[in-house]
CSV table of C-alpha atoms and ligand atoms in Angstrom, one decimal:
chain,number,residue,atom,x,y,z
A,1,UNK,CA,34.9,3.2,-8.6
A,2,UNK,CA,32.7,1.7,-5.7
A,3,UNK,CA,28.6,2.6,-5.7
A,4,UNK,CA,26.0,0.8,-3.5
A,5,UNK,CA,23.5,-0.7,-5.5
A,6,UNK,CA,20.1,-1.4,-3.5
A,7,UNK,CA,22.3,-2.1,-0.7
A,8,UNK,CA,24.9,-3.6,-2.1
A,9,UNK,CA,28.5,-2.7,-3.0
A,10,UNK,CA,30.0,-3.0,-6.3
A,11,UNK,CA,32.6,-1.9,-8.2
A,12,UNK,CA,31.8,-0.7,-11.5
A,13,UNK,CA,33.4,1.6,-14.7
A,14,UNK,CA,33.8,5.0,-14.3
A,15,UNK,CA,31.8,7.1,-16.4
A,16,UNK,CA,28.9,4.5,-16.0
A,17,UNK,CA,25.2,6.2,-16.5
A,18,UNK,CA,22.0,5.3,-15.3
A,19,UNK,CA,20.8,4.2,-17.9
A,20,UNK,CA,23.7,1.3,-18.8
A,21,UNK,CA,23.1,-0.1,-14.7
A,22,UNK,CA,19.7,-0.4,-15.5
A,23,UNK,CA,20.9,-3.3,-18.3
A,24,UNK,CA,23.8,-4.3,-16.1
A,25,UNK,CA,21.1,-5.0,-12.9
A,26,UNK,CA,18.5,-6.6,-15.8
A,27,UNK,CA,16.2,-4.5,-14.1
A,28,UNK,CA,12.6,-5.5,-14.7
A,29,UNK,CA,10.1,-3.1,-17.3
A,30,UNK,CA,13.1,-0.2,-17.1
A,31,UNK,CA,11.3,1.5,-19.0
A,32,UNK,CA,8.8,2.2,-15.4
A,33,UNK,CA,11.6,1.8,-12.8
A,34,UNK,CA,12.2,5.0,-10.4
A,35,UNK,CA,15.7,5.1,-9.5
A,36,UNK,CA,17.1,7.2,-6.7
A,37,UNK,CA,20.7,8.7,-6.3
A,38,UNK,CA,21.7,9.3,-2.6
A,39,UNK,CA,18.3,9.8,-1.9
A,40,UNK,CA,17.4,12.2,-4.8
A,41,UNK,CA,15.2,11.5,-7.7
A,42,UNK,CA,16.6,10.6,-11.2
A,43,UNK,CA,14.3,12.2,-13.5
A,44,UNK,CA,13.0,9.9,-15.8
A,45,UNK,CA,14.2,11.2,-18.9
A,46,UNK,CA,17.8,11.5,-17.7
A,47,UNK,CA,19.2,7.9,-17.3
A,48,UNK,CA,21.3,8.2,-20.1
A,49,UNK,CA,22.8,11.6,-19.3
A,50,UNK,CA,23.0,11.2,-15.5
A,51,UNK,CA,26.3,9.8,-14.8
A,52,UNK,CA,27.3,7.9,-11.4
A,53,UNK,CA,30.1,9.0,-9.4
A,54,UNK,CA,32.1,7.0,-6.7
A,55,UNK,CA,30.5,6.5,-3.7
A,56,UNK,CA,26.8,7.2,-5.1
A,57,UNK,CA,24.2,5.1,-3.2
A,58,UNK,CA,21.8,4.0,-6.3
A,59,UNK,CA,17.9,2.8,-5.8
A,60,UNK,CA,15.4,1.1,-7.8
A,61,UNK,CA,11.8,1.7,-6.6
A,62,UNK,CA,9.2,-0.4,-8.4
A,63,UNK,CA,5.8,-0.6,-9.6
A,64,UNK,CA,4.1,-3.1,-7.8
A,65,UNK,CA,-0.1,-3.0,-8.0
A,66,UNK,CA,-0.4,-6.8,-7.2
A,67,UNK,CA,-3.5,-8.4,-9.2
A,68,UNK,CA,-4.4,-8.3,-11.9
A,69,UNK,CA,-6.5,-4.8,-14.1
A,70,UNK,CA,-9.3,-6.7,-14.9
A,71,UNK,CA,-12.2,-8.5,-12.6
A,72,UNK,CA,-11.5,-11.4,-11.0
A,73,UNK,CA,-10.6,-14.4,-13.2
B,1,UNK,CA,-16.5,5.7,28.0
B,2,UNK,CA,-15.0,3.9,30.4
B,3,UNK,CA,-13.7,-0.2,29.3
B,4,UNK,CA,-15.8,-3.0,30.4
B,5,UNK,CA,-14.8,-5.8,32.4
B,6,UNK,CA,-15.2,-7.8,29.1
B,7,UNK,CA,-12.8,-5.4,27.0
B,8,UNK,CA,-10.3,-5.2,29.9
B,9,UNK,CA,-9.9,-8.7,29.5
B,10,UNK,CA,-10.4,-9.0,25.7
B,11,UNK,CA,-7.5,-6.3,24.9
B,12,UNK,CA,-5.5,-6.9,28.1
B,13,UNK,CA,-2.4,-8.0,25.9
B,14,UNK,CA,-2.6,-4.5,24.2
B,15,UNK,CA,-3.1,-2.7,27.8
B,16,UNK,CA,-0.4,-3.9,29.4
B,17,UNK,CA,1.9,-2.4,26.8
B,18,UNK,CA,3.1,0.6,27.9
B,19,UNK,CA,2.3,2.3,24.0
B,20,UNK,CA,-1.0,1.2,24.5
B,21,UNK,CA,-2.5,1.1,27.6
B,22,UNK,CA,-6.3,1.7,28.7
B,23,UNK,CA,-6.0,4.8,26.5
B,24,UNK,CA,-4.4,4.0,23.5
B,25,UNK,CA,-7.0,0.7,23.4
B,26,UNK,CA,-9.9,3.7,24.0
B,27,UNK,CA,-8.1,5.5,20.7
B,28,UNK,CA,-8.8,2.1,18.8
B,29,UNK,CA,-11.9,1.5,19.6
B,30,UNK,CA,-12.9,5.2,19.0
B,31,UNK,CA,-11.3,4.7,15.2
B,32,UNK,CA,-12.9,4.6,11.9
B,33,UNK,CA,-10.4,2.9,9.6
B,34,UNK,CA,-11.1,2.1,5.9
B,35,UNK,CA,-9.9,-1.0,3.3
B,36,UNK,CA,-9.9,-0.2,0.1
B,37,UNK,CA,-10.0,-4.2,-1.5
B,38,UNK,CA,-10.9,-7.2,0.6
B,39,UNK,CA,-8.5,-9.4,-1.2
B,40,UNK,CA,-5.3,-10.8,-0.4
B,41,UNK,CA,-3.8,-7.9,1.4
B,42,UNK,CA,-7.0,-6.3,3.0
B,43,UNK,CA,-8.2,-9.8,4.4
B,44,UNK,CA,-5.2,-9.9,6.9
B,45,UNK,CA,-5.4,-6.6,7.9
B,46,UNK,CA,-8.9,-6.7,8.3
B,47,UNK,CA,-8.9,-9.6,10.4
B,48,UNK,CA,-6.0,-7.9,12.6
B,49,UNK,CA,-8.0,-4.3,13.1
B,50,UNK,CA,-11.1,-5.9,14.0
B,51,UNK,CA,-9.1,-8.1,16.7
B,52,UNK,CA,-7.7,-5.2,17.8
B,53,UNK,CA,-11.2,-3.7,18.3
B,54,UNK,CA,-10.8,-0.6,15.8
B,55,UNK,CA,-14.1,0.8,16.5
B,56,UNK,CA,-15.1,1.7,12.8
B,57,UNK,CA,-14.1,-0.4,9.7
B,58,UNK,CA,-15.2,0.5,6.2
B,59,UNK,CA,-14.3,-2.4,3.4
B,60,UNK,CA,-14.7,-1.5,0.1
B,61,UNK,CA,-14.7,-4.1,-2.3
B,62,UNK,CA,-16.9,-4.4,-5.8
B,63,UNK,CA,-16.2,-8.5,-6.0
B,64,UNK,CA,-17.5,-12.1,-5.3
B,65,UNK,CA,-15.7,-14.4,-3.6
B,66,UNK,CA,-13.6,-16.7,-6.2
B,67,UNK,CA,-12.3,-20.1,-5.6
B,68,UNK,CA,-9.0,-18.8,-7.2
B,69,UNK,CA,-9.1,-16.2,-4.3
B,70,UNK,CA,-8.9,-18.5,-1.2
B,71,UNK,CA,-5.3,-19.1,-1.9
B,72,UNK,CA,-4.6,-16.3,-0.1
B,73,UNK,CA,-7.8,-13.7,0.9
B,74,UNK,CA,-8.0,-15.8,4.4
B,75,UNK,CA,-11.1,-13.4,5.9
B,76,UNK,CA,-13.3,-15.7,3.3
B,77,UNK,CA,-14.5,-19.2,3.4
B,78,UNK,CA,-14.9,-21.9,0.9
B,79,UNK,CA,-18.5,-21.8,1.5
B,80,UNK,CA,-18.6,-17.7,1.1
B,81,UNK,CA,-17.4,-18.7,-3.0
B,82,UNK,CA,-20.2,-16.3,-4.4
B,83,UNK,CA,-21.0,-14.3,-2.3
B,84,UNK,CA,-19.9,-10.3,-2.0
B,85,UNK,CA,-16.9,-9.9,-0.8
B,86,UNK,CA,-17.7,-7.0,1.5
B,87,UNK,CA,-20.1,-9.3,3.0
B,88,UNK,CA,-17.8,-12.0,3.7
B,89,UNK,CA,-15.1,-9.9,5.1
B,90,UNK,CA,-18.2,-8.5,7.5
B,91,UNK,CA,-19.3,-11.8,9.0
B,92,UNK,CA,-15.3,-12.8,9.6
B,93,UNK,CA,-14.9,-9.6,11.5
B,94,UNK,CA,-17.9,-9.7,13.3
B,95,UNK,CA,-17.9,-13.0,14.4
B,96,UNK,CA,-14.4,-11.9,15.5
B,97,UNK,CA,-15.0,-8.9,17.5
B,98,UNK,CA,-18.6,-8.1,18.1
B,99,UNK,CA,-17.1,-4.1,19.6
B,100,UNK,CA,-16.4,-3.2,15.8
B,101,UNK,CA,-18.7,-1.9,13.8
B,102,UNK,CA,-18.2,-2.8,10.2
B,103,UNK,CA,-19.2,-0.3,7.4
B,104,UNK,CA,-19.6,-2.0,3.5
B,105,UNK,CA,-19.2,-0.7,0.1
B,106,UNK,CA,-20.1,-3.2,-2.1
B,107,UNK,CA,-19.1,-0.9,-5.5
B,108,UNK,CA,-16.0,0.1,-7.1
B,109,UNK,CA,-14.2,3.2,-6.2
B,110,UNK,CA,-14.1,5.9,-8.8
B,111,UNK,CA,-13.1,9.9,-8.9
B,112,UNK,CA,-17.0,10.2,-8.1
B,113,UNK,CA,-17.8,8.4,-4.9
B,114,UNK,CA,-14.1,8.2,-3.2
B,115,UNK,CA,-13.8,11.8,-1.7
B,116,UNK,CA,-17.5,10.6,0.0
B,117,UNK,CA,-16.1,7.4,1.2
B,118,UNK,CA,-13.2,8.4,2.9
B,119,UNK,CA,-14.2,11.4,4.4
B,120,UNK,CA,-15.1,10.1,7.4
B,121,UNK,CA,-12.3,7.9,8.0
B,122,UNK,CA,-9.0,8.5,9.9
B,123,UNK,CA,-6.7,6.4,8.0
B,124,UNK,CA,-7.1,4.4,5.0
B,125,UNK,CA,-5.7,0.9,3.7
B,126,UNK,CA,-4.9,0.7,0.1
B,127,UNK,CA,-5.4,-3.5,-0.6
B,128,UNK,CA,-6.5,-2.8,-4.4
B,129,UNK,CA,-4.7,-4.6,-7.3
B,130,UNK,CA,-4.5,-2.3,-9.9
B,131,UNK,CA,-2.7,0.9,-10.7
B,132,UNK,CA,-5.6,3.0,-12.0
B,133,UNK,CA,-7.0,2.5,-7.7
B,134,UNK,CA,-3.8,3.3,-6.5
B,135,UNK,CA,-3.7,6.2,-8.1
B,136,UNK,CA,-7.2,7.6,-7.3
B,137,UNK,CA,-6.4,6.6,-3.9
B,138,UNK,CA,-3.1,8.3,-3.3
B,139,UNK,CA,-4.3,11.4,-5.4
B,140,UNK,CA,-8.1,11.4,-3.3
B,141,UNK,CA,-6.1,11.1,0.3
B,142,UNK,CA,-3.2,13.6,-1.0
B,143,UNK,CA,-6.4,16.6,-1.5
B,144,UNK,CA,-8.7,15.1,1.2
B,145,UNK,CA,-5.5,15.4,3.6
B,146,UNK,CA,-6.1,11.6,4.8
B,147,UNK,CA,-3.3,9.6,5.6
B,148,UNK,CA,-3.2,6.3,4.4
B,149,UNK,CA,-0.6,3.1,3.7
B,150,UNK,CA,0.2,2.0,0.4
B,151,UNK,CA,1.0,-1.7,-0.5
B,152,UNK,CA,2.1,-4.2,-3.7
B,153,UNK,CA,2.9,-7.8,-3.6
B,154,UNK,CA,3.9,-10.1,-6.3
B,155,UNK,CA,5.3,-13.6,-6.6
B,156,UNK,CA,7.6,-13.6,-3.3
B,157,UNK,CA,8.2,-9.9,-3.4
B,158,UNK,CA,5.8,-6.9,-1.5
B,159,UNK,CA,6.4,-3.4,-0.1
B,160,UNK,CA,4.6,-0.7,1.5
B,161,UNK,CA,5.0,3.0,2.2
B,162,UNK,CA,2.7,5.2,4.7
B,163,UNK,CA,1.7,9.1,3.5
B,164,UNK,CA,0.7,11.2,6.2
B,165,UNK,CA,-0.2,14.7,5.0
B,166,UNK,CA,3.0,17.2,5.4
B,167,UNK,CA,5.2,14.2,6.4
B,168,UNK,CA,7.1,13.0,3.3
B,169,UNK,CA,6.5,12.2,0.0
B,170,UNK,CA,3.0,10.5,-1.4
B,171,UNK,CA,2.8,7.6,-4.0
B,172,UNK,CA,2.6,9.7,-7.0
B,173,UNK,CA,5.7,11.3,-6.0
B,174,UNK,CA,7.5,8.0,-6.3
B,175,UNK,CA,5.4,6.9,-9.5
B,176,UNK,CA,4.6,9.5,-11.5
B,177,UNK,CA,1.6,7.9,-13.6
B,178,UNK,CA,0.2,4.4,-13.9
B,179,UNK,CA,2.2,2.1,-16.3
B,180,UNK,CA,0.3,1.5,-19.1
B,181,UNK,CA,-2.1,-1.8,-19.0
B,182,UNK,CA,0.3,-4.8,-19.1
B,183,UNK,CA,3.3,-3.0,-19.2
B,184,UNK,CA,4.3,-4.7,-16.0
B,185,UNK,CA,3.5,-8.2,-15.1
B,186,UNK,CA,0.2,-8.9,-12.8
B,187,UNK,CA,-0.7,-11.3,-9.8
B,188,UNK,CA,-2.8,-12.9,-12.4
B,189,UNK,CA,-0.1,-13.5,-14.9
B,190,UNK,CA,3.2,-13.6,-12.8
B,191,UNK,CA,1.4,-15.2,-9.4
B,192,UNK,CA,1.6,-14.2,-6.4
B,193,UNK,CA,2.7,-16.9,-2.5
B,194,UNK,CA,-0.4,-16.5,-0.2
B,195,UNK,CA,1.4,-15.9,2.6
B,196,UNK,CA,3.4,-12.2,1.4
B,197,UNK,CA,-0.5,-10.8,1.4
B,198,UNK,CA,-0.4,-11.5,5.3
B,199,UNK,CA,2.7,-10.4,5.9
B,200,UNK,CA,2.5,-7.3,4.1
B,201,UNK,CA,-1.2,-6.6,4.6
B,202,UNK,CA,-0.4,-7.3,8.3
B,203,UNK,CA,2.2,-4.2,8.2
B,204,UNK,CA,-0.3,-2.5,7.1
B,205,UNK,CA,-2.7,-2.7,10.0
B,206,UNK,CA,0.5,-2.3,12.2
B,207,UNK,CA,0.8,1.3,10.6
B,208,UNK,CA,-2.4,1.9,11.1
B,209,UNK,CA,-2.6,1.0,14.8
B,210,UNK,CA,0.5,2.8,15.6
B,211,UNK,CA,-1.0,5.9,13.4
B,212,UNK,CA,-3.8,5.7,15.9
B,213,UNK,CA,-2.3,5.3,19.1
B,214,UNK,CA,0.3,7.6,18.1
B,215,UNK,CA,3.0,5.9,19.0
B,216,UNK,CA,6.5,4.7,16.9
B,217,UNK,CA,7.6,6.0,13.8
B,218,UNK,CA,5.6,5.5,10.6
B,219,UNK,CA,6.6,4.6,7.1
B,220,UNK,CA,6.7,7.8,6.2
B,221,UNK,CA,9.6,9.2,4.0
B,222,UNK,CA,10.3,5.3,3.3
B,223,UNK,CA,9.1,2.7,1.3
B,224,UNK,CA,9.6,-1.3,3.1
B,225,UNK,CA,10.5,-3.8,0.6
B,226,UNK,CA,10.2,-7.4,1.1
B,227,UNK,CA,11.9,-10.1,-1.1
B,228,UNK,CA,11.0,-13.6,0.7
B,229,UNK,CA,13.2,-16.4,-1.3
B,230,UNK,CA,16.0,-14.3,0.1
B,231,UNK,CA,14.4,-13.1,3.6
B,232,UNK,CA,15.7,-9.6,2.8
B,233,UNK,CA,13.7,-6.3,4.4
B,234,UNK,CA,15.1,-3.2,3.6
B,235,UNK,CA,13.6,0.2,4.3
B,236,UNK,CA,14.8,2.6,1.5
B,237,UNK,CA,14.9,6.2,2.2
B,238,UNK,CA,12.7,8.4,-0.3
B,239,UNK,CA,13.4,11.4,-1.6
B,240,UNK,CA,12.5,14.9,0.7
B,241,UNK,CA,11.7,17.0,-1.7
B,242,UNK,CA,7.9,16.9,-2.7
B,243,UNK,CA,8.3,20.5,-4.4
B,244,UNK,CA,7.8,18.8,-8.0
B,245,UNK,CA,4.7,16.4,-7.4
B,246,UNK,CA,2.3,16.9,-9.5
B,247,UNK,CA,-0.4,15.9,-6.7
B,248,UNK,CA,1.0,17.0,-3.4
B,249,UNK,CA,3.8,19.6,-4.6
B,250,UNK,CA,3.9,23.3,-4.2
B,251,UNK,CA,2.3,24.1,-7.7
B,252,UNK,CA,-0.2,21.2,-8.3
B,253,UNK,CA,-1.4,20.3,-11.9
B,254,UNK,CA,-3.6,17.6,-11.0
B,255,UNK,CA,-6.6,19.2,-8.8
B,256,UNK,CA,-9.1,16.6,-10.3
B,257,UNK,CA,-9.6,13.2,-9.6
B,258,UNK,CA,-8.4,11.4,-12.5
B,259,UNK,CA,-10.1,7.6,-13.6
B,260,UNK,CA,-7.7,6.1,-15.9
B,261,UNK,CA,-8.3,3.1,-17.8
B,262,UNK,CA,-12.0,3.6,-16.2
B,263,UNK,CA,-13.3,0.4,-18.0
B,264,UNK,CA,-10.4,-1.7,-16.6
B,265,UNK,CA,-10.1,-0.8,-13.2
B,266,UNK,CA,-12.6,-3.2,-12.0
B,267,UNK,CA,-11.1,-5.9,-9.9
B,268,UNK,CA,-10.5,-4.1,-6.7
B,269,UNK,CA,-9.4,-7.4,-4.3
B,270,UNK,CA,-6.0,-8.6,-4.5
C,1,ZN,ZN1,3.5,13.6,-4.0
């Protein structure tokens, strides 16, 4: 089946979940990744029992604070 | 108030647009906007809203000036190493645009003095580093009904996403809590290219401008991601439904202001 991944077309295995594109994309800290399905959110509990269907437009919304927690240096 | 000859000619290039005009350069001047961090995403937009003659600009900002900050923080000088931030940013500005009047809050922001602080301002700019802020600022704007633009940059990548009360989903909608400490890499640990804090810092004054003069369509409902080794924007659609936020939702749990890592949260400049 085809999905759009961040903007991108792939094709990929049926039955794939959530949670197995998060390895296949080596997404960053997956662990705090949002990911969105056609503009829904993916609760994060549910990668692994959220399946992807054919034609599902897939999005992954990161953290990003910048600097650093501490003061400066 | 009528312009003067002098600010006729200082902000013709914003009055001959038609978006702007005499009276969407009188909306800017009459503004009170307020940076949260005068580091490397709040020095751009600072120096861009006081060019722009925003009447009003708060810059909140518990820091010195670092030598490891000048790398990107462009409103400071190598000779302002020392110095309060807040202060630095206020001489830049002012020597930039003596119409603005520039309001400084040399302390940290916490769930006790933020509602105060932005309580008088009409939008606010979120340049602060770290998670625990980001959080007190979304949740603070989300109850104080403030709209205000979020931001992140790290080593070429940065993004941004505008609330607006009623118009979309806030940041704690898209991130439910902040990671835990070190759980995702840093500025200070992963680095960060000087330049992404001007360009995303810089989208941030646009959205405040335009929130001002009321004109185009905000990042609202969307969150802008930038990735510069490949020169790729994209604007990804958030989700509608704010129903379930904690924050902003129909059913709110958090109706507190919530300091996490209180200890941590210290360095508020990018
Ligand atoms: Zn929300």
């Amino acid at each position: 089946m085809k999905i759009t991944v961040a903007g991108v077309q792939k094709e990929v295995a049926d039955g794939l979940t959530v949670a197995q594109l998060v390895i296949d994309e080596n997404v960053e800290t997956p662990q705090y990744v949002t990911v969105t399905i056609n503009d829904e959110f993916v609760e994060s509990g549910a990668f692994e029992s959220t399946v992807l269907h054919d034609g599902d437009s897939v999005e992954f919304l990161y953290f990003m604070g910048g600097g650093q927690y501490g003061i400066n240096e | 108030m009528a312009l003067t000859n002098e600010q006729i000619e200082r902000y013709s290039r914003h009055i001959i647009l038609k978006e702007v005009g005499a009276k969407g350069q009188k909306k800017l001047l009459n503004a009170k906007v307020l940076i949260i961090g005068a580091g490397g995403l709040g020095a751009p937009a600072a120096l861009y809203l006081a060019a722009a003659g925003v009447g009003t600009i708060g810059i909140a900002d518990a820091d010195e000036v670092d030598l490891s900050n000048l790398q990107r923080q462009v409103i400071h000088a190598t000779a302002d190493i020392g110095k309060p931030k807040v202060e630095s940013a206020r001489e830049s500005m002012e020597a930039i645009n003596p119409d603005v009047k520039v309001v400084t809050y040399h302390e940290f922001i916490t769930s006790e003095n933020i509602l105060d602080i932005i309580k008088d301002y009409d939008f606010i700019l979120d340049g602060t580093d770290n998670f625990p802020a980001k959080f007190l600022i979304n949740d603070a704007c989300v109850m104080a009904k403030k709209p205000f633009s979020h931001a992140g940059i790290i080593r070429f990548k940065g993004q941004l996403m505008t609330y607006v009360p009623g118009e979309g989903p806030c940041y704690r909608c898209v991130f439910k809590e902040p990671p835990p400490k070190d759980a995702v890499p840093t500025c200070k640990q992963a680095g960060v290219i000087g330049a992404m804090g001007g360009v995303i810092g810089s989208l941030q004054a646009m959205e405040a401008v335009k929130y001002i003069i009321g004109q185009g369509k905000l990042l609202t409902g969307s969150l802008l991601t930038y990735d510069a080794l490949n020169m790729d924007f994209r604007k990804i659609t958030l989700p509608h439904d704010t129903s379930k936020c904690p924050v902003c939702g129909s059913n709110p749990t958090i109706t507190k202001l919530i300091d996490y890592e209180q200890a941590e949260c210290e360095g508020t400049g990018l």
